[in-house]
């Protein structure tokens, strides 16, 4: 793919303090991880002493994705030795820098997604997922529109009517920047200026649910896997899901089916360092394709409510370029 920098609209400027902090984190984490890579030594292919990078801390979505892939690949002999390396920070962009620094290494793969695209645009970074070697998009998660069980808004129509009447009087919450972007897309689809809405960011599904129950917020956008138990228990009510098509076994109507073209997905894809050959990239792709065909991976898809959306080659590259336009446009709509 081209390494041309994308013009995705206005970028959010870091403060001097945040910029200095980011540089320090990159140096410290970069030195530590680079040294560990050097000690591990380069291998011939992904099938020998492979390193899977999760550009976040342990326990998050990217980490879970790579550890499930590691387990499935190990159990089925798809690679002899696989280690998962966590490289957290700056919405995944520190991990992205690490991947870029391993140019030519065919034994390394990193999971990335819409969160990194948002992190690049928000942080005005100089390195992009489009500079890496694209392997494949693998799964997606979708946000749901939520209200507490005690909410007067029984349907999405009720919520939108109140939101349009006074956007500031219906504060939304969510688990971070991605949820805010989905909220902005919903606002636009409903004819509401995203700049006029109130959004209260939280750190995850648990805090989102608490904000709704305590009425700190009137509604929320959150990843479905993060709140599925709260919905099942009746504590929260789901009014719609931002999937393109109805999900098997999920009795939540899509926003699109109710007239709101909101389909921004939290996708996860695999990338390799720049500078590897087409054959080396093909071998990494074959490993992950084989992973997705294992029963262990099928169990993970079911457990984490992932939607398989395998995409590779030019179609994946086109999709990725379009994501920069969509996410950059939403940041512009939010005035950021």
CSV table of C-alpha atoms in Angstrom, one decimal:
chain,number,residue,atom,x,y,z
A,1,UNK,CA,0.0,0.0,0.0
A,2,UNK,CA,1.0,3.6,-0.5
A,3,UNK,CA,2.8,5.2,2.4
A,4,UNK,CA,1.3,8.6,1.5
A,5,UNK,CA,0.1,10.5,4.5
A,6,UNK,CA,-3.7,10.8,4.5
A,7,UNK,CA,-5.4,14.2,4.7
A,8,UNK,CA,-8.2,13.2,7.0
A,9,UNK,CA,-9.4,16.6,8.1
A,10,UNK,CA,-8.4,18.7,11.0
A,11,UNK,CA,-6.2,17.0,13.6
A,12,UNK,CA,-6.5,17.4,17.3
A,13,UNK,CA,-3.4,19.1,18.6
A,14,UNK,CA,-1.5,17.6,21.5
A,15,UNK,CA,-0.5,19.9,24.3
A,16,UNK,CA,3.2,20.4,24.9
A,17,UNK,CA,3.0,18.3,28.1
A,18,UNK,CA,1.2,15.4,26.3
A,19,UNK,CA,3.7,15.6,23.5
A,20,UNK,CA,6.7,15.4,25.8
A,21,UNK,CA,5.0,12.5,27.7
A,22,UNK,CA,4.4,10.7,24.4
A,23,UNK,CA,8.0,11.0,23.4
A,24,UNK,CA,9.3,9.7,26.7
A,25,UNK,CA,6.9,6.8,26.6
A,26,UNK,CA,7.9,5.9,23.0
A,27,UNK,CA,11.6,6.0,23.9
A,28,UNK,CA,11.3,4.0,27.1
A,29,UNK,CA,8.9,1.4,25.8
A,30,UNK,CA,10.6,1.3,22.4
A,31,UNK,CA,14.0,0.6,23.9
A,32,UNK,CA,12.7,-2.2,26.1
A,33,UNK,CA,10.7,-3.9,23.4
A,34,UNK,CA,13.4,-3.5,20.7
A,35,UNK,CA,15.9,-5.1,23.0
A,36,UNK,CA,13.6,-8.0,23.6
A,37,UNK,CA,13.1,-8.4,19.9
A,38,UNK,CA,16.8,-8.4,19.4
A,39,UNK,CA,17.3,-11.0,22.1
A,40,UNK,CA,14.7,-13.2,20.4
A,41,UNK,CA,16.5,-12.9,17.1
A,42,UNK,CA,15.0,-12.8,13.6
A,43,UNK,CA,13.5,-16.0,12.3
A,44,UNK,CA,12.9,-17.2,8.7
A,45,UNK,CA,9.2,-17.2,8.8
A,46,UNK,CA,6.1,-16.5,10.9
A,47,UNK,CA,6.0,-20.3,11.6
A,48,UNK,CA,9.2,-20.2,13.7
A,49,UNK,CA,9.5,-18.1,16.9
A,50,UNK,CA,6.7,-15.8,15.8
A,51,UNK,CA,5.9,-12.6,17.7
A,52,UNK,CA,2.4,-11.3,17.9
A,53,UNK,CA,2.1,-7.6,18.9
A,54,UNK,CA,-0.9,-6.4,20.8
A,55,UNK,CA,-0.6,-2.5,20.8
A,56,UNK,CA,-2.3,-2.2,24.2
A,57,UNK,CA,-2.1,-3.6,27.7
A,58,UNK,CA,-3.2,-7.0,28.9
A,59,UNK,CA,-6.9,-7.8,29.0
A,60,UNK,CA,-8.1,-5.4,26.3
A,61,UNK,CA,-9.7,-6.3,22.9
A,62,UNK,CA,-6.4,-6.3,20.9
A,63,UNK,CA,-4.7,-8.4,23.6
A,64,UNK,CA,-7.5,-10.9,23.6
A,65,UNK,CA,-7.5,-11.1,19.8
A,66,UNK,CA,-3.8,-12.0,19.7
A,67,UNK,CA,-3.8,-14.4,22.7
A,68,UNK,CA,-6.7,-16.3,21.2
A,69,UNK,CA,-4.8,-16.4,17.9
A,70,UNK,CA,-1.7,-17.6,19.7
A,71,UNK,CA,-3.6,-20.4,21.5
A,72,UNK,CA,-5.3,-21.6,18.3
A,73,UNK,CA,-2.0,-21.5,16.3
A,74,UNK,CA,-0.1,-23.3,19.0
A,75,UNK,CA,-2.6,-26.0,19.6
A,76,UNK,CA,-2.8,-26.8,15.9
A,77,UNK,CA,0.9,-26.6,15.2
A,78,UNK,CA,0.6,-23.6,12.9
A,79,UNK,CA,3.8,-22.1,14.4
A,80,UNK,CA,6.4,-23.7,16.6
A,81,UNK,CA,6.9,-20.9,19.1
A,82,UNK,CA,4.6,-17.8,19.5
A,83,UNK,CA,4.9,-15.0,22.0
A,84,UNK,CA,2.5,-12.1,22.5
A,85,UNK,CA,4.1,-8.8,23.2
A,86,UNK,CA,2.1,-6.0,24.7
A,87,UNK,CA,3.1,-2.5,23.6
A,88,UNK,CA,0.5,-0.1,25.1
A,89,UNK,CA,0.1,3.6,24.7
A,90,UNK,CA,-1.4,6.4,22.7
A,91,UNK,CA,-4.4,4.5,21.2
A,92,UNK,CA,-2.1,1.8,19.7
A,93,UNK,CA,0.2,4.2,17.9
A,94,UNK,CA,3.2,3.3,20.0
A,95,UNK,CA,2.8,-0.3,19.0
A,96,UNK,CA,2.5,0.9,15.4
A,97,UNK,CA,5.8,2.7,15.8
A,98,UNK,CA,7.3,-0.6,17.0
A,99,UNK,CA,6.0,-2.5,14.0
A,100,UNK,CA,7.4,0.1,11.7
A,101,UNK,CA,10.8,-0.2,13.3
A,102,UNK,CA,10.9,-3.9,12.5
A,103,UNK,CA,11.1,-3.4,8.8
A,104,UNK,CA,11.7,-6.6,6.8
A,105,UNK,CA,10.9,-8.9,9.7
A,106,UNK,CA,8.6,-11.7,8.4
A,107,UNK,CA,8.2,-13.3,11.8
A,108,UNK,CA,6.1,-10.4,13.3
A,109,UNK,CA,2.4,-9.6,13.1
A,110,UNK,CA,0.4,-6.9,14.9
A,111,UNK,CA,-3.4,-6.5,15.4
A,112,UNK,CA,-4.7,-3.1,14.5
A,113,UNK,CA,-8.1,-1.5,13.8
A,114,UNK,CA,-10.3,1.5,13.8
A,115,UNK,CA,-9.0,2.6,17.2
A,116,UNK,CA,-5.5,3.1,15.7
A,117,UNK,CA,-6.8,5.0,12.7
A,118,UNK,CA,-8.6,7.3,15.2
A,119,UNK,CA,-5.4,7.5,17.3
A,120,UNK,CA,-3.4,8.5,14.3
A,121,UNK,CA,-5.8,11.3,13.3
A,122,UNK,CA,-6.2,12.5,16.9
A,123,UNK,CA,-2.5,12.5,17.6
A,124,UNK,CA,-1.4,13.8,14.1
A,125,UNK,CA,1.1,10.9,13.9
A,126,UNK,CA,3.7,10.5,11.1
A,127,UNK,CA,3.4,6.8,10.8
A,128,UNK,CA,0.2,5.1,9.6
A,129,UNK,CA,-1.3,1.6,9.3
A,130,UNK,CA,-1.1,2.2,5.5
A,131,UNK,CA,2.7,2.3,5.8
A,132,UNK,CA,2.6,-1.3,7.1
A,133,UNK,CA,2.1,-4.6,5.1
A,134,UNK,CA,-1.6,-5.3,5.1
A,135,UNK,CA,-2.5,-9.0,5.9
A,136,UNK,CA,-6.3,-9.2,6.4
A,137,UNK,CA,-9.3,-7.8,8.2
A,138,UNK,CA,-10.5,-10.6,10.5
A,139,UNK,CA,-13.4,-9.6,12.8
A,140,UNK,CA,-15.7,-6.7,13.8
A,141,UNK,CA,-17.5,-5.6,16.9
A,142,UNK,CA,-20.4,-3.2,16.9
A,143,UNK,CA,-21.7,-0.5,19.2
A,144,UNK,CA,-25.1,-0.6,20.7
A,145,UNK,CA,-27.3,2.4,21.7
A,146,UNK,CA,-28.2,2.0,25.4
A,147,UNK,CA,-30.4,3.5,28.0
A,148,UNK,CA,-31.0,2.4,31.6
A,149,UNK,CA,-34.0,0.1,32.3
A,150,UNK,CA,-35.7,3.0,34.1
A,151,UNK,CA,-35.4,5.3,31.1
A,152,UNK,CA,-38.5,7.0,29.7
A,153,UNK,CA,-37.0,6.3,26.3
A,154,UNK,CA,-38.6,2.9,25.4
A,155,UNK,CA,-37.5,3.0,21.7
A,156,UNK,CA,-34.9,4.6,19.5
A,157,UNK,CA,-37.6,6.9,18.1
A,158,UNK,CA,-38.3,8.2,21.6
A,159,UNK,CA,-34.6,8.9,22.3
A,160,UNK,CA,-34.0,10.6,19.0
A,161,UNK,CA,-37.1,12.8,19.4
A,162,UNK,CA,-35.8,14.1,22.8
A,163,UNK,CA,-32.3,14.4,21.5
A,164,UNK,CA,-33.3,16.5,18.5
A,165,UNK,CA,-35.4,18.8,20.7
A,166,UNK,CA,-32.5,19.7,23.0
A,167,UNK,CA,-29.2,17.9,22.2
A,168,UNK,CA,-27.5,19.2,25.4
A,169,UNK,CA,-30.3,17.9,27.6
A,170,UNK,CA,-29.7,14.3,26.5
A,171,UNK,CA,-26.1,13.6,27.4
A,172,UNK,CA,-24.4,10.5,26.0
A,173,UNK,CA,-21.6,8.5,27.4
A,174,UNK,CA,-19.3,5.9,26.0
A,175,UNK,CA,-16.1,4.0,26.6
A,176,UNK,CA,-13.8,6.3,24.6
A,177,UNK,CA,-13.1,8.0,21.3
A,178,UNK,CA,-14.5,5.2,19.1
A,179,UNK,CA,-17.9,5.3,20.9
A,180,UNK,CA,-17.9,9.1,20.4
A,181,UNK,CA,-17.4,8.7,16.7
A,182,UNK,CA,-20.4,6.3,16.5
A,183,UNK,CA,-22.4,8.8,18.5
A,184,UNK,CA,-21.4,11.5,16.0
A,185,UNK,CA,-22.5,9.3,13.1
A,186,UNK,CA,-25.8,8.7,14.8
A,187,UNK,CA,-26.3,12.4,15.4
A,188,UNK,CA,-25.6,13.2,11.7
A,189,UNK,CA,-28.0,10.5,10.6
A,190,UNK,CA,-30.7,12.0,12.9
A,191,UNK,CA,-30.1,15.5,11.6
A,192,UNK,CA,-28.4,16.7,14.7
A,193,UNK,CA,-25.2,18.8,14.6
A,194,UNK,CA,-22.5,16.6,16.4
A,195,UNK,CA,-20.9,19.8,17.7
A,196,UNK,CA,-24.0,20.5,19.8
A,197,UNK,CA,-24.2,17.2,21.6
A,198,UNK,CA,-23.0,16.4,25.1
A,199,UNK,CA,-20.6,13.4,25.4
A,200,UNK,CA,-19.1,12.1,28.7
A,201,UNK,CA,-16.2,9.7,28.0
A,202,UNK,CA,-15.6,6.7,30.3
A,203,UNK,CA,-12.9,4.1,30.4
A,204,UNK,CA,-15.0,1.0,29.6
A,205,UNK,CA,-18.3,-0.8,29.6
A,206,UNK,CA,-18.5,-1.0,33.4
A,207,UNK,CA,-18.2,2.8,33.9
A,208,UNK,CA,-20.6,3.3,31.0
A,209,UNK,CA,-23.3,1.1,32.7
A,210,UNK,CA,-22.7,2.9,36.0
A,211,UNK,CA,-23.1,6.3,34.4
A,212,UNK,CA,-26.5,5.2,33.0
A,213,UNK,CA,-27.8,3.7,36.1
A,214,UNK,CA,-26.8,6.7,38.2
A,215,UNK,CA,-28.3,9.0,35.5
A,216,UNK,CA,-25.0,10.8,34.9
A,217,UNK,CA,-25.9,10.2,31.3
A,218,UNK,CA,-29.2,9.6,29.6
A,219,UNK,CA,-27.9,7.3,26.8
A,220,UNK,CA,-24.8,5.6,25.7
A,221,UNK,CA,-22.9,4.0,22.9
A,222,UNK,CA,-20.8,1.0,23.9
A,223,UNK,CA,-19.3,-2.1,22.4
A,224,UNK,CA,-21.9,-4.9,22.5
A,225,UNK,CA,-19.5,-7.5,24.1
A,226,UNK,CA,-18.8,-5.1,26.9
A,227,UNK,CA,-22.4,-4.7,27.9
A,228,UNK,CA,-24.1,-7.9,26.8
A,229,UNK,CA,-24.4,-9.2,30.4
A,230,UNK,CA,-26.0,-5.9,31.5
A,231,UNK,CA,-28.5,-6.1,28.7
A,232,UNK,CA,-29.3,-9.8,29.5
A,233,UNK,CA,-29.8,-9.0,33.2
A,234,UNK,CA,-32.3,-6.3,32.3
A,235,UNK,CA,-30.2,-3.5,33.9
A,236,UNK,CA,-29.8,-1.8,30.6
A,237,UNK,CA,-32.0,-1.6,27.5
A,238,UNK,CA,-30.5,-1.8,24.0
A,239,UNK,CA,-32.3,0.3,21.4
A,240,UNK,CA,-30.3,-0.5,18.4
A,241,UNK,CA,-27.0,-1.9,17.1
A,242,UNK,CA,-24.6,-0.4,14.6
A,243,UNK,CA,-24.2,-3.5,12.4
A,244,UNK,CA,-24.8,-3.5,8.7
A,245,UNK,CA,-27.0,-6.6,8.9
A,246,UNK,CA,-28.8,-8.3,11.8
A,247,UNK,CA,-26.5,-10.5,13.9
A,248,UNK,CA,-27.4,-14.2,14.3
A,249,UNK,CA,-28.7,-14.8,17.8
A,250,UNK,CA,-28.9,-11.1,18.7
A,251,UNK,CA,-32.4,-9.7,19.0
A,252,UNK,CA,-31.4,-6.1,18.7
A,253,UNK,CA,-32.6,-4.2,15.6
A,254,UNK,CA,-29.9,-2.5,13.5
A,255,UNK,CA,-29.8,1.2,13.4
A,256,UNK,CA,-29.9,1.0,9.6
A,257,UNK,CA,-33.2,-1.0,9.7
A,258,UNK,CA,-34.7,1.9,11.6
A,259,UNK,CA,-33.6,4.5,9.1
A,260,UNK,CA,-30.3,5.6,10.5
A,261,UNK,CA,-27.3,4.7,8.3
A,262,UNK,CA,-24.9,4.1,11.2
A,263,UNK,CA,-22.4,1.3,10.5
A,264,UNK,CA,-19.0,2.4,11.8
A,265,UNK,CA,-17.5,-0.9,13.1
A,266,UNK,CA,-14.8,-1.6,15.6
A,267,UNK,CA,-12.8,-3.9,13.3
A,268,UNK,CA,-9.6,-5.9,14.0
A,269,UNK,CA,-7.1,-6.7,11.3
A,270,UNK,CA,-3.6,-8.1,11.0
A,271,UNK,CA,-0.6,-6.1,9.8
A,272,UNK,CA,3.1,-7.0,9.2
A,273,UNK,CA,6.1,-4.8,9.2
A,274,UNK,CA,6.9,-2.9,6.0
A,275,UNK,CA,9.5,-4.3,3.7
A,276,UNK,CA,8.6,-8.0,3.6
A,277,UNK,CA,8.0,-9.9,0.4
A,278,UNK,CA,4.6,-10.9,-1.1
A,279,UNK,CA,5.4,-14.5,-0.3
A,280,UNK,CA,6.3,-13.7,3.3
A,281,UNK,CA,3.1,-11.7,3.7
A,282,UNK,CA,1.2,-14.6,2.1
A,283,UNK,CA,2.6,-17.0,4.7
A,284,UNK,CA,1.5,-14.8,7.6
A,285,UNK,CA,-2.0,-14.6,5.9
A,286,UNK,CA,-2.1,-18.3,5.6
A,287,UNK,CA,-1.3,-18.8,9.3
A,288,UNK,CA,-4.1,-16.4,10.4
A,289,UNK,CA,-6.6,-17.9,7.9
A,290,UNK,CA,-5.8,-21.3,9.3
A,291,UNK,CA,-6.3,-19.9,12.8
A,292,UNK,CA,-9.8,-18.7,11.9
A,293,UNK,CA,-10.8,-22.2,10.8
A,294,UNK,CA,-10.0,-23.8,14.2
A,295,UNK,CA,-12.7,-24.8,16.7
A,296,UNK,CA,-10.9,-22.7,19.4
A,297,UNK,CA,-11.2,-19.6,17.3
A,298,UNK,CA,-14.9,-20.4,16.6
A,299,UNK,CA,-15.4,-20.6,20.3
A,300,UNK,CA,-13.7,-17.2,20.8
A,301,UNK,CA,-15.9,-15.6,18.1
A,302,UNK,CA,-18.9,-16.9,20.0
A,303,UNK,CA,-17.7,-16.0,23.4
A,304,UNK,CA,-16.6,-12.4,22.5
A,305,UNK,CA,-19.5,-11.7,20.2
A,306,UNK,CA,-17.2,-11.1,17.3
A,307,UNK,CA,-18.5,-11.0,13.7
A,308,UNK,CA,-16.1,-12.7,11.2
A,309,UNK,CA,-15.4,-10.3,8.3
A,310,UNK,CA,-12.3,-11.7,6.5
A,311,UNK,CA,-11.1,-9.3,3.9
A,312,UNK,CA,-7.7,-9.3,2.1
A,313,UNK,CA,-5.9,-8.0,-0.9
A,314,UNK,CA,-6.9,-4.9,-2.9
A,315,UNK,CA,-10.4,-5.0,-1.3
A,316,UNK,CA,-8.9,-4.7,2.2
A,317,UNK,CA,-6.6,-1.9,1.1
A,318,UNK,CA,-9.6,0.0,-0.4
A,319,UNK,CA,-11.5,-0.5,2.8
A,320,UNK,CA,-8.7,0.8,4.9
A,321,UNK,CA,-8.3,4.0,2.8
A,322,UNK,CA,-12.0,4.7,3.1
A,323,UNK,CA,-11.8,4.3,6.9
A,324,UNK,CA,-9.4,7.2,7.1
A,325,UNK,CA,-11.9,9.3,5.2
A,326,UNK,CA,-14.9,8.3,7.3
A,327,UNK,CA,-13.2,8.6,10.7
A,328,UNK,CA,-11.4,11.9,9.7
A,329,UNK,CA,-14.7,13.3,8.6
A,330,UNK,CA,-16.4,12.4,11.9
A,331,UNK,CA,-13.6,14.2,13.8
A,332,UNK,CA,-14.2,17.2,11.6
A,333,UNK,CA,-18.0,17.0,12.3
A,334,UNK,CA,-17.2,17.0,16.0
A,335,UNK,CA,-15.0,20.1,15.6
A,336,UNK,CA,-11.9,18.3,16.7
